[in-house]
Coordinates of C-alpha atoms in Angstrom, one line a residue:
M283 CA 116.0 140.0 -44.7
A284 CA 112.9 142.3 -43.4
A285 CA 109.8 140.6 -43.3
K286 CA 106.0 142.7 -42.8
A287 CA 104.9 141.5 -39.6
S288 CA 101.1 141.7 -38.2
S289 CA 99.9 145.0 -37.4
R290 CA 99.7 144.1 -33.7
L291 CA 103.0 142.9 -33.4
T292 CA 104.6 146.0 -34.9
Q293 CA 103.2 147.7 -33.2
V294 CA 104.1 146.3 -30.4
H295 CA 108.3 145.9 -31.0
C296 CA 108.7 148.0 -33.8
L297 CA 112.1 146.0 -34.9
R298 CA 113.3 144.8 -37.6
I299 CA 112.4 140.9 -38.2
R300 CA 114.9 138.9 -39.2
R301 CA 114.5 134.9 -40.4
D302 CA 114.6 132.1 -38.3
D303 CA 117.7 130.4 -40.4
E304 CA 120.1 133.5 -40.8
C305 CA 122.9 133.7 -38.8
S306 CA 124.4 135.8 -35.9
T307 CA 127.8 136.6 -34.5
L308 CA 129.9 133.7 -34.5
R309 CA 132.4 132.8 -31.5
H310 CA 133.8 129.3 -31.9
R311 CA 137.4 131.3 -33.6
P312 CA 137.8 134.2 -32.1
G313 CA 137.9 137.5 -34.1
T314 CA 134.7 135.6 -36.6
T315 CA 131.4 137.7 -37.3
T316 CA 128.9 138.4 -39.7
T317 CA 125.7 140.1 -39.7
K318 CA 123.8 141.0 -36.5
F319 CA 119.8 140.9 -36.3
M320 CA 117.4 142.7 -33.9
T321 CA 115.7 139.9 -33.0
R322 CA 115.3 136.6 -33.2
F323 CA 111.4 136.2 -34.1
S324 CA 110.0 135.3 -37.2
T325 CA 105.9 135.7 -38.4
S326 CA 105.9 133.2 -40.5
N327 CA 103.7 130.6 -40.5
T328 CA 104.9 128.7 -43.0
A329 CA 105.1 125.1 -42.6
C330 CA 108.5 123.1 -43.8
P331 CA 108.8 119.7 -44.9
L332 CA 111.3 117.9 -43.7
R333 CA 112.8 114.4 -44.7
V334 CA 115.1 112.8 -41.6
G335 CA 117.1 109.6 -41.8
F336 CA 119.6 107.4 -40.8
R337 CA 122.0 105.6 -42.7
G338 CA 120.9 106.4 -46.2
N339 CA 116.8 105.3 -45.5
F340 CA 114.7 108.8 -45.0
K341 CA 111.3 109.2 -44.4
Q342 CA 109.0 112.0 -45.1
V343 CA 107.4 113.4 -41.9
L344 CA 105.2 116.3 -40.3
P345 CA 105.9 119.6 -41.1
F346 CA 107.2 121.8 -38.0
R347 CA 105.9 125.5 -37.0
R348 CA 108.7 127.9 -36.3
K349 CA 109.0 129.2 -32.9
I350 CA 110.8 131.3 -30.6
Q351 CA 112.6 131.0 -27.0
T352 CA 109.7 131.0 -24.6
K353 CA 110.6 131.8 -20.7
L354 CA 108.2 131.9 -18.2
P355 CA 107.5 135.6 -16.2
N356 CA 110.1 134.4 -13.3
M357 CA 112.9 132.7 -14.3
K358 CA 115.5 130.9 -11.4
Q359 CA 118.3 133.0 -12.0
Y360 CA 121.8 131.7 -10.7
T361 CA 125.2 133.3 -11.1
A362 CA 128.1 131.2 -11.7
E363 CA 132.0 132.0 -9.8
E364 CA 135.6 131.6 -11.4
L365 CA 137.7 128.5 -10.4
F366 CA 140.1 128.1 -12.6
P367 CA 142.6 131.0 -13.9
S368 CA 142.9 128.8 -16.9
H369 CA 142.5 132.0 -19.6
S370 CA 141.8 129.1 -22.7
A371 CA 141.6 130.3 -25.9
L372 CA 139.1 128.3 -26.6
G373 CA 138.3 125.8 -23.6
E374 CA 135.5 123.4 -24.2
S375 CA 134.6 119.5 -22.9
P376 CA 134.5 120.3 -19.1
L377 CA 134.3 116.7 -18.0
Y378 CA 134.2 115.1 -14.1
D379 CA 135.2 112.4 -12.9
A380 CA 133.8 110.8 -9.9
A381 CA 136.6 108.9 -9.4
S382 CA 139.1 110.8 -8.9
D383 CA 137.0 114.4 -8.0
S384 CA 138.7 116.0 -10.8
L385 CA 137.4 117.6 -13.8
F386 CA 139.2 117.9 -17.4
F387 CA 138.9 120.1 -20.2
V388 CA 140.7 121.1 -23.1
D389 CA 141.6 124.0 -24.6
I390 CA 141.4 123.6 -29.1
K391 CA 143.1 126.2 -30.3
H392 CA 146.3 125.6 -27.7
H393 CA 145.6 121.9 -28.6
L394 CA 145.9 121.3 -24.2
V395 CA 144.0 118.8 -22.1
H396 CA 143.9 119.8 -18.8
W397 CA 143.8 117.5 -15.5
V398 CA 142.5 119.0 -12.1
P399 CA 141.8 118.0 -9.1
L400 CA 139.5 119.7 -7.3
S401 CA 140.6 119.2 -3.8
I402 CA 143.5 121.0 -4.3
G403 CA 143.2 123.1 -7.0
W404 CA 144.6 125.0 -10.6
D405 CA 148.5 124.8 -8.9
A406 CA 147.9 121.0 -8.9
K407 CA 147.1 120.6 -12.6
R408 CA 148.5 118.0 -15.0
T409 CA 148.7 119.7 -19.0
Y410 CA 149.0 117.6 -21.9
T411 CA 149.9 119.5 -25.5
F412 CA 149.8 117.7 -28.4
M413 CA 150.6 118.4 -32.3
E414 CA 146.6 118.9 -33.1
P415 CA 143.6 120.4 -31.9
I416 CA 142.1 117.4 -29.0
T417 CA 137.7 119.0 -29.2
R418 CA 135.8 116.2 -26.9
L419 CA 136.6 114.4 -24.2
D420 CA 134.6 111.4 -22.2
L421 CA 135.6 109.1 -19.4
V422 CA 136.0 104.6 -20.6
Q423 CA 134.4 102.2 -18.6
G424 CA 136.3 100.0 -16.3
R425 CA 139.2 102.2 -17.2
I426 CA 141.1 105.2 -15.2
D427 CA 144.0 105.7 -17.0
L428 CA 142.4 106.4 -20.6
L429 CA 139.9 109.1 -21.7
A430 CA 138.0 108.3 -25.4
V431 CA 138.9 111.8 -27.1
Q432 CA 137.9 113.6 -30.1
T433 CA 141.6 114.9 -32.4
R434 CA 141.2 117.2 -35.7
L435 CA 140.0 114.2 -38.0
G436 CA 139.3 111.1 -35.4
F437 CA 138.6 108.8 -32.5
A438 CA 141.2 108.1 -30.0
L439 CA 142.3 106.8 -26.6
L440 CA 144.8 109.2 -24.8
D441 CA 147.0 107.0 -22.0
L442 CA 147.1 109.7 -18.6
S443 CA 149.8 107.9 -17.7
T444 CA 152.2 108.6 -20.7
G445 CA 149.7 111.7 -22.5
V446 CA 150.4 108.7 -25.6
L447 CA 147.4 109.2 -28.3
K448 CA 146.2 105.6 -29.6
R449 CA 144.1 106.2 -33.1
I450 CA 140.2 104.3 -33.0
A451 CA 138.8 105.2 -36.6
S452 CA 139.1 108.6 -38.8
V453 CA 136.5 111.1 -40.6
R454 CA 137.0 110.7 -43.9
H455 CA 134.2 112.7 -46.9
Q456 CA 133.8 110.7 -49.5
G457 CA 133.0 111.7 -52.8
E458 CA 135.9 113.5 -55.4
D459 CA 135.4 116.8 -52.7
G460 CA 136.0 114.6 -49.8
P461 CA 139.6 115.4 -49.4
E462 CA 139.0 119.2 -49.9
L463 CA 136.3 118.8 -47.2
D464 CA 138.6 117.2 -45.2
D465 CA 141.1 120.1 -45.2
K466 CA 138.1 122.6 -44.2
V467 CA 136.8 120.9 -41.0
R468 CA 137.4 119.4 -37.4
M469 CA 136.0 117.9 -35.0
N470 CA 133.9 119.8 -32.7
D471 CA 131.5 118.7 -30.1
G472 CA 130.0 114.8 -29.3
A473 CA 128.8 112.4 -27.0
I474 CA 128.2 108.8 -26.4
D475 CA 124.4 107.1 -26.0
A476 CA 123.8 104.4 -23.8
R477 CA 124.7 101.7 -26.1
G478 CA 128.0 102.5 -26.1
R479 CA 128.0 104.8 -29.8
W480 CA 130.2 107.9 -29.9
W481 CA 128.3 110.6 -31.8
A482 CA 130.2 113.4 -33.1
G483 CA 130.0 116.6 -35.4
T484 CA 132.6 118.0 -37.3
M485 CA 132.2 122.0 -38.1
A486 CA 133.5 124.7 -40.6
Q487 CA 137.0 125.9 -39.8
D488 CA 135.9 129.6 -40.9
E489 CA 132.7 129.5 -39.1
E490 CA 130.8 130.1 -42.1
S491 CA 131.1 127.6 -45.0
R492 CA 127.7 124.9 -44.1
I493 CA 129.7 122.1 -44.5
G494 CA 129.5 120.3 -41.0
R495 CA 128.8 116.7 -40.6
L496 CA 127.5 114.4 -37.8
W497 CA 128.9 111.1 -37.4
C498 CA 128.8 107.8 -35.5
L499 CA 131.2 105.7 -34.2
E500 CA 129.4 102.3 -34.2
N501 CA 131.2 98.9 -34.2
G502 CA 134.5 100.4 -35.4
E503 CA 132.4 102.1 -38.7
V504 CA 132.0 105.5 -39.1
K505 CA 129.0 106.6 -40.5
E506 CA 127.7 109.9 -41.1
F507 CA 124.0 111.0 -40.4
P508 CA 121.7 113.1 -42.5
I509 CA 121.3 116.1 -40.5
E510 CA 118.6 117.2 -43.0
D511 CA 119.0 120.7 -43.6
E512 CA 119.1 121.8 -46.9
K513 CA 121.8 125.1 -46.4
G514 CA 123.6 122.5 -44.3
C515 CA 125.4 123.8 -41.2
A516 CA 128.8 125.4 -40.4
V517 CA 129.0 124.1 -36.9
L518 CA 127.2 121.2 -34.5
N519 CA 127.0 120.5 -31.3
G520 CA 126.3 118.2 -29.3
P521 CA 124.5 115.6 -28.9
V522 CA 123.0 115.1 -25.6
W523 CA 119.9 112.5 -25.0
S524 CA 116.8 112.5 -22.2
P525 CA 117.2 110.7 -19.1
D526 CA 114.6 107.9 -21.0
D527 CA 117.0 107.7 -23.9
K528 CA 113.9 108.4 -26.0
T529 CA 114.7 112.1 -27.8
M530 CA 118.2 113.5 -29.1
Y531 CA 119.0 117.1 -28.9
V532 CA 121.7 118.4 -31.2
P533 CA 122.3 122.1 -32.0
H534 CA 123.2 124.0 -34.6
T535 CA 124.9 126.9 -32.7
P536 CA 125.0 129.8 -35.4
Q537 CA 121.9 129.4 -36.3
G538 CA 121.0 129.7 -32.7
K539 CA 118.9 126.4 -33.1
I540 CA 118.3 123.2 -30.8
W541 CA 116.6 120.5 -32.7
Q542 CA 115.1 117.1 -31.4
Y543 CA 114.8 114.3 -32.6
D544 CA 113.0 110.3 -31.9
Y545 CA 115.8 108.2 -30.8
D546 CA 116.2 104.7 -31.0
V547 CA 118.7 103.6 -28.6
K548 CA 118.1 99.9 -29.7
T549 CA 119.3 100.9 -33.3
G550 CA 120.2 104.0 -33.4
S551 CA 118.4 105.7 -35.5
A552 CA 117.2 109.0 -35.3
L553 CA 114.2 111.2 -36.8
N554 CA 111.3 113.4 -36.8
R555 CA 113.3 116.0 -36.6
R556 CA 112.1 119.4 -34.8
L557 CA 112.5 122.4 -34.1
F558 CA 113.5 122.3 -29.9
A559 CA 114.2 125.5 -29.0
H560 CA 115.3 128.5 -30.7
L561 CA 117.3 131.1 -28.5
E562 CA 116.6 134.9 -28.1
N563 CA 118.7 138.1 -28.9
G564 CA 121.1 136.4 -30.9
G565 CA 122.2 134.0 -28.6
M566 CA 124.4 130.7 -29.5
P567 CA 123.6 127.1 -28.2
D568 CA 127.0 125.8 -27.9
G569 CA 127.4 122.3 -25.3
L570 CA 124.2 120.9 -23.9
A571 CA 123.6 119.3 -20.3
V572 CA 120.8 117.2 -19.1
D573 CA 119.5 117.3 -15.8
K574 CA 117.4 114.3 -14.2
D575 CA 114.3 116.3 -14.3
G576 CA 114.8 115.7 -18.5
Y577 CA 115.6 119.9 -18.9
I578 CA 118.0 120.4 -20.9
W579 CA 121.1 123.5 -19.8
T580 CA 122.7 124.9 -22.7
A581 CA 125.8 128.2 -22.9
A582 CA 124.2 130.9 -24.7
N583 CA 127.5 131.6 -26.3
S584 CA 128.1 135.9 -27.0
K585 CA 125.3 135.9 -24.1
G586 CA 127.3 135.1 -21.0
K587 CA 125.1 132.7 -19.4
L588 CA 123.8 129.1 -19.7
V589 CA 119.8 128.6 -19.9
R590 CA 117.9 125.8 -18.8
F591 CA 115.1 124.8 -21.2
S592 CA 112.1 122.4 -20.2
P593 CA 111.1 119.1 -22.3
E594 CA 108.8 121.7 -24.0
G595 CA 111.0 124.0 -25.2
T596 CA 110.6 126.9 -22.0
A597 CA 113.4 128.4 -20.6
V598 CA 112.8 128.2 -17.5
A599 CA 116.0 129.7 -15.2
E600 CA 119.4 131.2 -16.5
V601 CA 122.8 131.3 -15.3
E602 CA 124.8 134.8 -15.9
V603 CA 128.7 133.9 -15.8
P604 CA 130.3 137.1 -15.1
G605 CA 133.8 137.5 -16.8
A606 CA 132.7 135.1 -19.5
K607 CA 130.4 136.6 -22.4
M608 CA 131.6 133.9 -24.6
C609 CA 130.7 130.6 -22.1
S610 CA 131.0 127.4 -23.7
C611 CA 130.1 124.1 -22.1
P612 CA 128.0 123.1 -19.5
A613 CA 128.9 119.7 -17.6
F614 CA 127.6 118.5 -14.2
G615 CA 129.9 116.8 -11.5
S616 CA 130.6 116.9 -7.9
P617 CA 129.1 114.4 -5.8
D618 CA 125.8 115.0 -5.8
M619 CA 125.6 116.0 -8.8
K620 CA 124.3 119.6 -8.4
T621 CA 127.3 121.5 -10.2
L622 CA 127.8 123.0 -13.5
F623 CA 131.5 123.4 -14.5
I624 CA 131.8 126.2 -17.5
T625 CA 134.2 126.7 -19.8
S626 CA 135.1 129.5 -21.8
I627 CA 136.8 131.4 -24.5
A628 CA 139.3 134.4 -24.2
D629 CA 138.0 136.9 -26.9
D630 CA 136.3 139.9 -26.9
G631 CA 136.7 141.1 -23.3
S632 CA 135.5 136.8 -22.2
S633 CA 138.1 135.9 -19.7
G634 CA 138.3 131.9 -21.2
H635 CA 138.6 131.2 -17.4
V636 CA 136.9 127.9 -15.8
Y637 CA 133.5 129.1 -13.3
Q638 CA 131.5 126.9 -11.5
V639 CA 127.9 127.4 -10.2
R640 CA 125.6 125.1 -7.3
V641 CA 121.9 124.2 -8.8
D642 CA 119.0 122.8 -7.4
V643 CA 119.0 119.8 -9.1
G644 CA 121.3 116.9 -10.1
G645 CA 122.9 116.2 -13.4
I646 CA 122.8 113.0 -15.2
A647 CA 126.6 111.7 -15.5
R648 CA 127.8 111.1 -19.1
H649 CA 127.6 108.1 -20.7
K650 CA 131.5 106.0 -21.5
Y651 CA 133.3 104.6 -24.2
R652 CA 133.0 101.1 -23.7
L653 CA 136.2 99.2 -25.0
A654 CA 135.6 96.7 -27.6

């Protein structure tokens, strides 16, 4: 939808304006596209009241004003290099295991989990094949033989010695439309917080219907977290947390937005939802990683790069990923945690390979799942 900008802005840009909440090209399912827009900025200063809460307890909070991605004039620039020729149809969830100095990652479309020792390389990989997609991987505290994984609609443990999945819990929509919604979604990204809660997002299979949900597994019980977007979200990614565990970040990928919440790690409540960053020029925030300085790294899916954001939401660095227009997820690893591993999607000229890049700051290791 076109909107009238201020005279100064019109003279400078002479571009069509788009609303912040409209979608660009979708990339989690190859071949899916919607209308592209020329720009992602907004001239509106409309205050939008929000209601946020957890477990049904909602609170009215202060309005936010729309903002777009800002960046420093001389951003730090990096270039990634190919690590593994994986040709993943939908590569996601790179996971570094320091105990074995190895990298795990998934190919969601082909239902694969790869385990690659970094000291030997791709020829020494071990690959597990399943009857359903595996969408997310995490380590298990005190166990080198297990991974915590997300299945199409559930949480499970993967026995690395046998390749067998042991179910923990399932996601089920409630109400009359529940079974129908279950058929239209699958698990996507997720993460475990500092107290062992397992957060996970579901996404629409068609990547257009705004029926995605955010869920939390705690003490064996799965509960839905209200994402507080009146229009809903088709594809949720993340979440991740700041180093002090006081802020939670959740990308709404097709909208190009990363939201942040005030997070109470003691109770698991997330309040005061507000916009953290809005990627420019149609970039879509996919997976997230956090460094020791509290900066957020995200894959700008469809743009072939990573972007590093300051805690204030300013873009301060970029990583070009040659050959991977659809880079999908970054994760820190290596002994000093200064290597970013990056998965990608094989579509639209994008390779689907795994990449790596050395950066100047170390990352924070992801929290591990705790067995009951």
